PDB file of C-alpha atoms in Angstrom:
ATOM      1  CA  MET A  18      20.857 -12.358  -4.649  1.00 41.00           C
ATOM      2  CA  GLY A  19      20.564 -13.533  -8.220  1.00 45.00           C
ATOM      3  CA  CYS A  20      17.439 -15.320  -6.960  1.00 45.00           C
ATOM      4  CA  LEU A  21      16.155 -12.401  -5.457  1.00 47.00           C
ATOM      5  CA  LYS A  22      16.401 -10.503  -8.576  1.00 47.00           C
ATOM      6  CA  PHE A  23      14.601 -13.047 -10.459  1.00 47.00           C
ATOM      7  CA  LEU A  24      11.866 -12.572  -7.834  1.00 52.00           C
ATOM      8  CA  ILE A  25      11.677  -8.830  -8.564  1.00 53.00           C
ATOM      9  CA  LYS A  26      11.806  -9.515 -12.416  1.00 52.00           C
ATOM     10  CA  VAL A  27       8.887 -11.780 -11.984  1.00 54.00           C
ATOM     11  CA  ALA A  28       6.917  -8.994 -10.020  1.00 58.00           C
ATOM     12  CA  ILE A  29       7.561  -6.833 -12.988  1.00 54.00           C
ATOM     13  CA  VAL A  30       6.261  -9.044 -15.150  1.00 53.00           C
ATOM     14  CA  VAL A  31       3.042  -9.220 -13.114  1.00 55.00           C
ATOM     15  CA  LEU A  32       2.937  -5.845 -13.619  1.00 49.00           C
ATOM     16  CA  ALA A  33       3.446  -5.927 -17.345  1.00 51.00           C
ATOM     17  CA  ILE A  34       0.509  -8.248 -17.406  1.00 48.00           C
ATOM     18  CA  ILE A  35      -1.617  -5.771 -15.239  1.00 46.00           C
ATOM     19  CA  GLY A  36      -0.665  -3.104 -17.974  1.00 44.00           C
ATOM     20  CA  PHE A  37      -1.463  -5.464 -20.775  1.00 42.00           C
ATOM     21  CA  LYS A  38      -4.852  -6.308 -19.611  1.00 44.00           C
ATOM     22  CA  ALA A  39      -5.524  -2.767 -19.097  1.00 41.00           C
ATOM     23  CA  LEU A  40      -4.972  -1.787 -22.610  1.00 38.00           C
ATOM     24  CA  GLY A  41      -7.385  -4.780 -23.615  1.00 42.00           C
ATOM     25  CA  GLY A  42      -4.517  -7.372 -24.726  1.00 44.00           C
ATOM     26  CA  VAL A  43      -6.183 -10.257 -23.475  1.00 44.00           C
ATOM     27  CA  GLU A  44      -9.413  -9.366 -25.641  1.00 44.00           C
ATOM     28  CA  PHE A  45      -7.305  -9.257 -28.475  1.00 39.00           C
ATOM     29  CA  ILE A  46      -5.668 -12.524 -27.948  1.00 41.00           C
ATOM     30  CA  LYS A  47      -8.775 -14.310 -27.268  1.00 45.00           C
ATOM     31  CA  ASN A  48     -10.235 -13.045 -30.496  1.00 43.00           C
ATOM     32  CA  LEU A  49      -7.362 -15.024 -32.358  1.00 42.00           C
ATOM     33  CA  HIS A  50      -9.128 -18.044 -31.059  1.00 44.00           C
ATOM     34  CA  PHE A  51      -5.914 -20.018 -30.503  1.00 45.00           C
ATOM     35  CA  PHE A  52      -6.109 -19.062 -26.849  1.00 51.00           C
ATOM     36  CA  GLU A  53      -8.558 -20.946 -24.610  1.00 62.00           C
ATOM     37  CA  LYS A  54      -8.286 -20.399 -21.197  1.00 70.00           C
ATOM     38  CA  PRO A  55      -8.321 -23.469 -18.723  1.00 80.00           C
ATOM     39  CA  SER A  56     -11.402 -23.921 -16.433  1.00 84.00           C
ATOM     40  CA  GLN A  57     -10.935 -22.636 -12.807  1.00 84.00           C
ATOM     41  CA  GLU A  58     -10.853 -26.213 -11.813  1.00 86.00           C
ATOM     42  CA  GLU A  59      -8.051 -27.073 -14.140  1.00 86.00           C
ATOM     43  CA  LEU A  60      -5.799 -24.144 -13.000  1.00 84.00           C
ATOM     44  CA  ILE A  61      -6.939 -25.247  -9.156  1.00 85.00           C
ATOM     45  CA  ALA A  62      -5.507 -28.416  -9.992  1.00 87.00           C
ATOM     46  CA  LYS A  63      -2.491 -27.293 -11.823  1.00 86.00           C
ATOM     47  CA  SER A  64      -1.519 -25.370  -9.117  1.00 85.00           C
ATOM     48  CA  MET A  65      -1.571 -27.849  -6.196  1.00 88.00           C
ATOM     49  CA  ASP A  66       2.033 -28.079  -6.430  1.00 85.00           C
ATOM     50  CA  VAL A  67       2.578 -24.683  -5.479  1.00 88.00           C
ATOM     51  CA  ALA A  68      -0.192 -24.589  -2.763  1.00 91.00           C
ATOM     52  CA  ASP A  69      -3.931 -25.121  -2.081  1.00 93.00           C
ATOM     53  CA  PHE A  70      -6.172 -22.635  -3.760  1.00 94.00           C
ATOM     54  CA  SER A  71      -9.201 -24.918  -3.684  1.00 93.00           C
ATOM     55  CA  LYS A  72     -10.818 -22.555  -0.901  1.00 94.00           C
ATOM     56  CA  ILE A  73     -10.337 -19.307  -2.059  1.00 94.00           C
ATOM     57  CA  PRO A  74     -13.592 -17.323  -2.343  1.00 94.00           C
ATOM     58  CA  ASP A  75     -15.215 -16.982  -5.560  1.00 93.00           C
ATOM     59  CA  GLU A  76     -14.613 -13.298  -6.061  1.00 95.00           C
ATOM     60  CA  TYR A  77     -10.920 -14.397  -6.734  1.00 95.00           C
ATOM     61  CA  GLU A  78      -9.837 -16.074 -10.017  1.00 93.00           C
ATOM     62  CA  ILE A  79      -6.499 -17.785 -10.975  1.00 90.00           C
ATOM     63  CA  ASP A  80      -5.558 -16.561 -14.154  1.00 85.00           C
ATOM     64  CA  ARG A  81      -2.547 -18.815 -14.860  1.00 82.00           C
ATOM     65  CA  THR A  82       0.063 -21.154 -13.340  1.00 81.00           C
ATOM     66  CA  ALA A  83       3.606 -21.090 -14.520  1.00 75.00           C
ATOM     67  CA  ASN A  84       6.761 -23.310 -14.438  1.00 70.00           C
ATOM     68  CA  LEU A  85       9.888 -21.191 -15.618  1.00 56.00           C
ATOM     69  CA  LEU A  86      13.539 -22.238 -15.034  1.00 52.00           C
ATOM     70  CA  GLY A  87      12.869 -24.393 -12.015  1.00 59.00           C
ATOM     71  CA  TYR A  88      10.412 -21.581 -10.511  1.00 68.00           C
ATOM     72  CA  LYS A  89       6.756 -22.332 -10.075  1.00 82.00           C
ATOM     73  CA  GLY A  90       4.148 -19.646  -9.755  1.00 84.00           C
ATOM     74  CA  VAL A  91       0.534 -19.229  -9.359  1.00 89.00           C
ATOM     75  CA  LEU A  92      -1.059 -15.706 -10.405  1.00 87.00           C
ATOM     76  CA  ALA A  93      -4.831 -14.699  -9.434  1.00 91.00           C
ATOM     77  CA  GLU A  94      -6.752 -11.515  -9.285  1.00 91.00           C
ATOM     78  CA  HIS A  95      -9.626 -10.152  -7.468  1.00 95.00           C
ATOM     79  CA  LYS A  96     -12.360  -9.728 -10.032  1.00 93.00           C
ATOM     80  CA  ALA A  97     -13.877  -6.693  -9.108  1.00 94.00           C
ATOM     81  CA  SER A  98     -10.844  -4.720  -8.238  1.00 93.00           C
ATOM     82  CA  GLY A  99      -8.340  -6.170 -10.711  1.00 90.00           C
ATOM     83  CA  GLN A 100      -5.776  -6.643  -7.581  1.00 91.00           C
ATOM     84  CA  LYS A 101      -3.255  -9.151  -8.499  1.00 90.00           C
ATOM     85  CA  LEU A 102      -2.052 -11.679  -6.184  1.00 92.00           C
ATOM     86  CA  ALA A 103       0.767 -14.317  -6.495  1.00 89.00           C
ATOM     87  CA  VAL A 104       2.493 -17.384  -4.911  1.00 91.00           C
ATOM     88  CA  LEU A 105       5.975 -18.138  -5.982  1.00 85.00           C
ATOM     89  CA  ASP A 106       7.773 -21.249  -5.137  1.00 85.00           C
ATOM     90  CA  PRO A 107      11.340 -21.340  -6.416  1.00 75.00           C
ATOM     91  CA  SER A 108      11.525 -25.147  -5.238  1.00 67.00           C
ATOM     92  CA  LYS A 109      15.246 -25.543  -4.548  1.00 64.00           C
ATOM     93  CA  SER A 110      16.446 -22.349  -2.635  1.00 64.00           C
ATOM     94  CA  ALA A 111      15.126 -19.778  -0.102  1.00 65.00           C
ATOM     95  CA  LEU A 112      14.861 -16.353  -1.896  1.00 68.00           C
ATOM     96  CA  LEU A 113      13.619 -14.461   1.385  1.00 76.00           C
ATOM     97  CA  THR A 114      13.437 -16.179   4.594  1.00 82.00           C
ATOM     98  CA  LYS A 115      11.400 -15.003   7.698  1.00 88.00           C
ATOM     99  CA  LYS A 116      14.623 -13.971   9.433  1.00 88.00           C
ATOM    100  CA  ASP A 117      15.031 -11.415   6.821  1.00 85.00           C
ATOM    101  CA  PHE A 118      11.820  -9.701   7.891  1.00 85.00           C
ATOM    102  CA  ALA A 119      12.633 -10.429  11.867  1.00 88.00           C
ATOM    103  CA  ASP A 120      16.190  -8.793  11.643  1.00 89.00           C
ATOM    104  CA  GLY A 121      15.262  -5.864   9.075  1.00 83.00           C
ATOM    105  CA  SER A 122      17.594  -7.231   6.220  1.00 82.00           C
ATOM    106  CA  VAL A 123      14.664  -7.696   3.724  1.00 83.00           C
ATOM    107  CA  ARG A 124      14.870  -3.625   3.449  1.00 77.00           C
ATOM    108  CA  LYS A 125      18.523  -3.869   2.329  1.00 76.00           C
ATOM    109  CA  LYS A 126      17.880  -6.993  -0.084  1.00 70.00           C
ATOM    110  CA  LEU A 127      15.078  -5.086  -1.675  1.00 71.00           C
ATOM    111  CA  ASP A 128      16.762  -1.977  -1.977  1.00 66.00           C
ATOM    112  CA  GLY A 129      20.153  -3.391  -3.303  1.00 61.00           C
ATOM    113  CA  LEU A 130      17.879  -5.176  -6.094  1.00 57.00           C
ATOM    114  CA  ASN A 131      16.188  -2.308  -6.857  1.00 58.00           C
ATOM    115  CA  GLU A 132      19.352  -0.604  -7.515  1.00 60.00           C
ATOM    116  CA  LYS A 133      20.628  -3.467  -9.878  1.00 54.00           C
ATOM    117  CA  LEU A 134      17.166  -3.085 -11.823  1.00 54.00           C
ATOM    118  CA  ALA A 135      17.666   0.296 -12.299  1.00 55.00           C
ATOM    119  CA  TYR A 136      18.634   0.300 -16.003  1.00 54.00           C
ATOM    120  CA  GLN A 137      15.600  -2.159 -17.106  1.00 58.00           C
ATOM    121  CA  TYR A 138      13.279  -1.213 -19.619  1.00 55.00           C
ATOM    122  CA  ILE A 139      10.303  -1.812 -17.312  1.00 61.00           C
ATOM    123  CA  ARG A 140      11.502  -0.982 -13.711  1.00 66.00           C
ATOM    124  CA  LEU A 141      10.387   0.321 -10.394  1.00 72.00           C
ATOM    125  CA  GLU A 142      11.499   3.835  -9.578  1.00 77.00           C
ATOM    126  CA  ASN A 143      11.054   5.413  -6.138  1.00 82.00           C
ATOM    127  CA  PHE A 144      10.962   2.061  -4.046  1.00 80.00           C
ATOM    128  CA  GLU A 145       9.733   2.617  -0.776  1.00 85.00           C
ATOM    129  CA  ILE A 146       8.892   0.238   2.381  1.00 86.00           C
ATOM    130  CA  THR A 147       6.118   1.953   3.949  1.00 91.00           C
ATOM    131  CA  LYS A 148       4.932  -0.772   6.611  1.00 92.00           C
ATOM    132  CA  GLN A 149       5.712  -4.258   8.137  1.00 92.00           C
ATOM    133  CA  GLY A 150       3.111  -6.469   9.248  1.00 95.00           C
ATOM    134  CA  LYS A 151       1.920 -10.125   9.543  1.00 96.00           C
ATOM    135  CA  PHE A 152      -1.113 -12.024   8.413  1.00 96.00           C
ATOM    136  CA  HIS A 153      -2.123 -15.739   8.604  1.00 95.00           C
ATOM    137  CA  SER A 154      -1.675 -18.233   5.400  1.00 95.00           C
ATOM    138  CA  MET A 155      -0.701 -21.910   4.755  1.00 93.00           C
ATOM    139  CA  GLY A 156      -1.189 -22.587   8.286  1.00 92.00           C
ATOM    140  CA  GLN A 157       1.389 -20.180   9.389  1.00 94.00           C
ATOM    141  CA  THR A 158       2.131 -16.287  10.465  1.00 95.00           C
ATOM    142  CA  ILE A 159       3.405 -14.816   7.057  1.00 96.00           C
ATOM    143  CA  PRO A 160       5.630 -11.652   7.567  1.00 95.00           C
ATOM    144  CA  TYR A 161       5.575  -8.879   5.041  1.00 94.00           C
ATOM    145  CA  VAL A 162       6.352  -5.504   3.873  1.00 91.00           C
ATOM    146  CA  LYS A 163       4.282  -3.278   2.292  1.00 93.00           C
ATOM    147  CA  TYR A 164       5.586  -0.945  -0.452  1.00 88.00           C
ATOM    148  CA  THR A 165       5.217   1.683  -3.060  1.00 88.00           C
ATOM    149  CA  ALA A 166       6.893   2.469  -6.306  1.00 84.00           C
ATOM    150  CA  ASP A 167       6.586   4.120  -9.566  1.00 85.00           C
ATOM    151  CA  VAL A 168       6.820   2.213 -12.690  1.00 79.00           C
ATOM    152  CA  THR A 169       8.202   3.236 -15.799  1.00 77.00           C
ATOM    153  CA  ASN A 170       7.095   2.185 -19.206  1.00 68.00           C
ATOM    154  CA  LEU A 171       3.710   0.694 -18.241  1.00 67.00           C
ATOM    155  CA  PRO A 172       0.069   2.421 -18.665  1.00 71.00           C
ATOM    156  CA  MET A 173       0.142   2.632 -14.841  1.00 72.00           C
ATOM    157  CA  LYS A 174       2.329   5.010 -13.187  1.00 83.00           C
ATOM    158  CA  HIS A 175       2.278   3.875  -9.488  1.00 88.00           C
ATOM    159  CA  ILE A 176       1.624   0.770  -7.753  1.00 87.00           C
ATOM    160  CA  GLU A 177       1.631  -0.433  -4.153  1.00 91.00           C
ATOM    161  CA  GLY A 178       1.517  -4.032  -2.576  1.00 91.00           C
ATOM    162  CA  ILE A 179       3.319  -6.381  -0.432  1.00 93.00           C
ATOM    163  CA  ILE A 180       5.631  -8.886  -0.419  1.00 90.00           C
ATOM    164  CA  GLY A 181       5.733 -11.641   2.089  1.00 92.00           C
ATOM    165  CA  VAL A 182       7.144 -14.967   3.049  1.00 92.00           C
ATOM    166  CA  ALA A 183       6.173 -18.447   4.110  1.00 92.00           C
ATOM    167  CA  GLU A 184       8.365 -21.461   5.124  1.00 89.00           C
ATOM    168  CA  ASP A 185       8.093 -25.017   4.965  1.00 79.00           C
ATOM    169  CA  ASP A 186      11.698 -25.122   6.476  1.00 67.00           C
ATOM    170  CA  GLU A 187      14.643 -22.974   6.806  1.00 62.00           C
ATOM    171  CA  LYS A 188      15.860 -24.013   3.332  1.00 68.00           C
ATOM    172  CA  HIS A 189      12.580 -23.941   1.361  1.00 79.00           C
ATOM    173  CA  SER A 190      10.013 -20.500   1.302  1.00 85.00           C
ATOM    174  CA  LYS A 191       7.266 -19.356  -0.891  1.00 89.00           C
ATOM    175  CA  ILE A 192       7.194 -15.985  -1.783  1.00 87.00           C
ATOM    176  CA  LEU A 193       3.433 -14.243  -1.631  1.00 92.00           C
ATOM    177  CA  LEU A 194       3.203 -10.981  -3.648  1.00 90.00           C
ATOM    178  CA  SER A 195      -0.120  -8.942  -4.041  1.00 92.00           C
ATOM    179  CA  ALA A 196      -0.005  -5.402  -6.186  1.00 89.00           C
ATOM    180  CA  ALA A 197      -2.450  -2.991  -7.687  1.00 90.00           C
ATOM    181  CA  GLU A 198      -2.439   0.486  -9.244  1.00 87.00           C
ATOM    182  CA  GLY A 199      -1.511   3.063  -6.854  1.00 82.00           C
ATOM    183  CA  GLY A 200      -4.630   4.339  -4.550  1.00 87.00           C
ATOM    184  CA  LYS A 201      -6.437   1.158  -5.345  1.00 91.00           C
ATOM    185  CA  TYR A 202      -4.524  -1.618  -3.309  1.00 93.00           C
ATOM    186  CA  SER A 203      -6.574  -3.388  -0.530  1.00 96.00           C
ATOM    187  CA  GLN A 204      -4.725  -5.375   2.380  1.00 96.00           C
ATOM    188  CA  ILE A 205      -8.298  -6.548   3.234  1.00 96.00           C
ATOM    189  CA  ILE A 206      -8.358  -8.024  -0.666  1.00 96.00           C
ATOM    190  CA  THR A 207      -4.643  -9.477  -0.143  1.00 96.00           C
ATOM    191  CA  GLU A 208      -5.464 -11.188   3.411  1.00 96.00           C
ATOM    192  CA  GLN A 209      -9.122 -12.722   2.198  1.00 96.00           C
ATOM    193  CA  PHE A 210      -7.372 -14.266  -0.466  1.00 96.00           C
ATOM    194  CA  PHE A 211      -4.073 -15.879   1.212  1.00 96.00           C
ATOM    195  CA  ASN A 212      -6.239 -16.609   4.521  1.00 96.00           C
ATOM    196  CA  LYS A 213      -7.989 -19.373   2.311  1.00 95.00           C
ATOM    197  CA  VAL A 214      -4.566 -20.738   0.580  1.00 95.00           C
ATOM    198  CA  LYS A 215      -3.369 -23.566   2.366  1.00 92.00           C
TER     199      LYS A 215
END
C-alpha cells in the first residue's frame, strides 16, 4: 500500500503543477533566466526509458521527465486545453495490476489510500470512481477507472481524470494518469495521446 500512496502523492503533485501554472508560476520562473526548458526532442529522448513518446501528435507536449526515489515519470500536456497526462514507471514493483481492475480491488485500493491522505495539505476530497473502461496503448489493452474529486488548497476546486495500468509482466506495471479541471476533462484527448505511446 506504500507504493500506491506514492502514486497518489505524485498525482497530487501533478495537480499542484497545474495550479502553479494557472497562477503564472512558470512565467515567473522563466523570467529569472536560470530555467531553460529542454527541447521536445531532448525530453522525448530522456523519456525513452519510461515509454516511447516519439509519435505523439503535435498538439501534445512533454513538460518534464523525473526520476525520484527509483520512480520514473513523464508529464505531458495537451497544449490547447491544458489537460495533463502522465506515465509513471515504478521500475521495481507493480503499484496496480490489471487484475486489480478485473476483480474490482482497484476501487478498494484507491478508497483506502484516499483515507490515508485525508490530512495532507493538498489533498483530494469526495474522491469518486465514476466509470471503468479500456483503451489501447503500449501495444495492449489498458484498463482504467475514471474519477472525480474535490481538491483542497489549490486554485482549482474540482478535478476529473483517469488512472490506468499497462503491464510488461505480472511483476512490473506502468501507471497512466490523465487529469483536468472539473468539467474540462476529455477522454478523447486522453486516448489520442496514449494511443500513440509505445
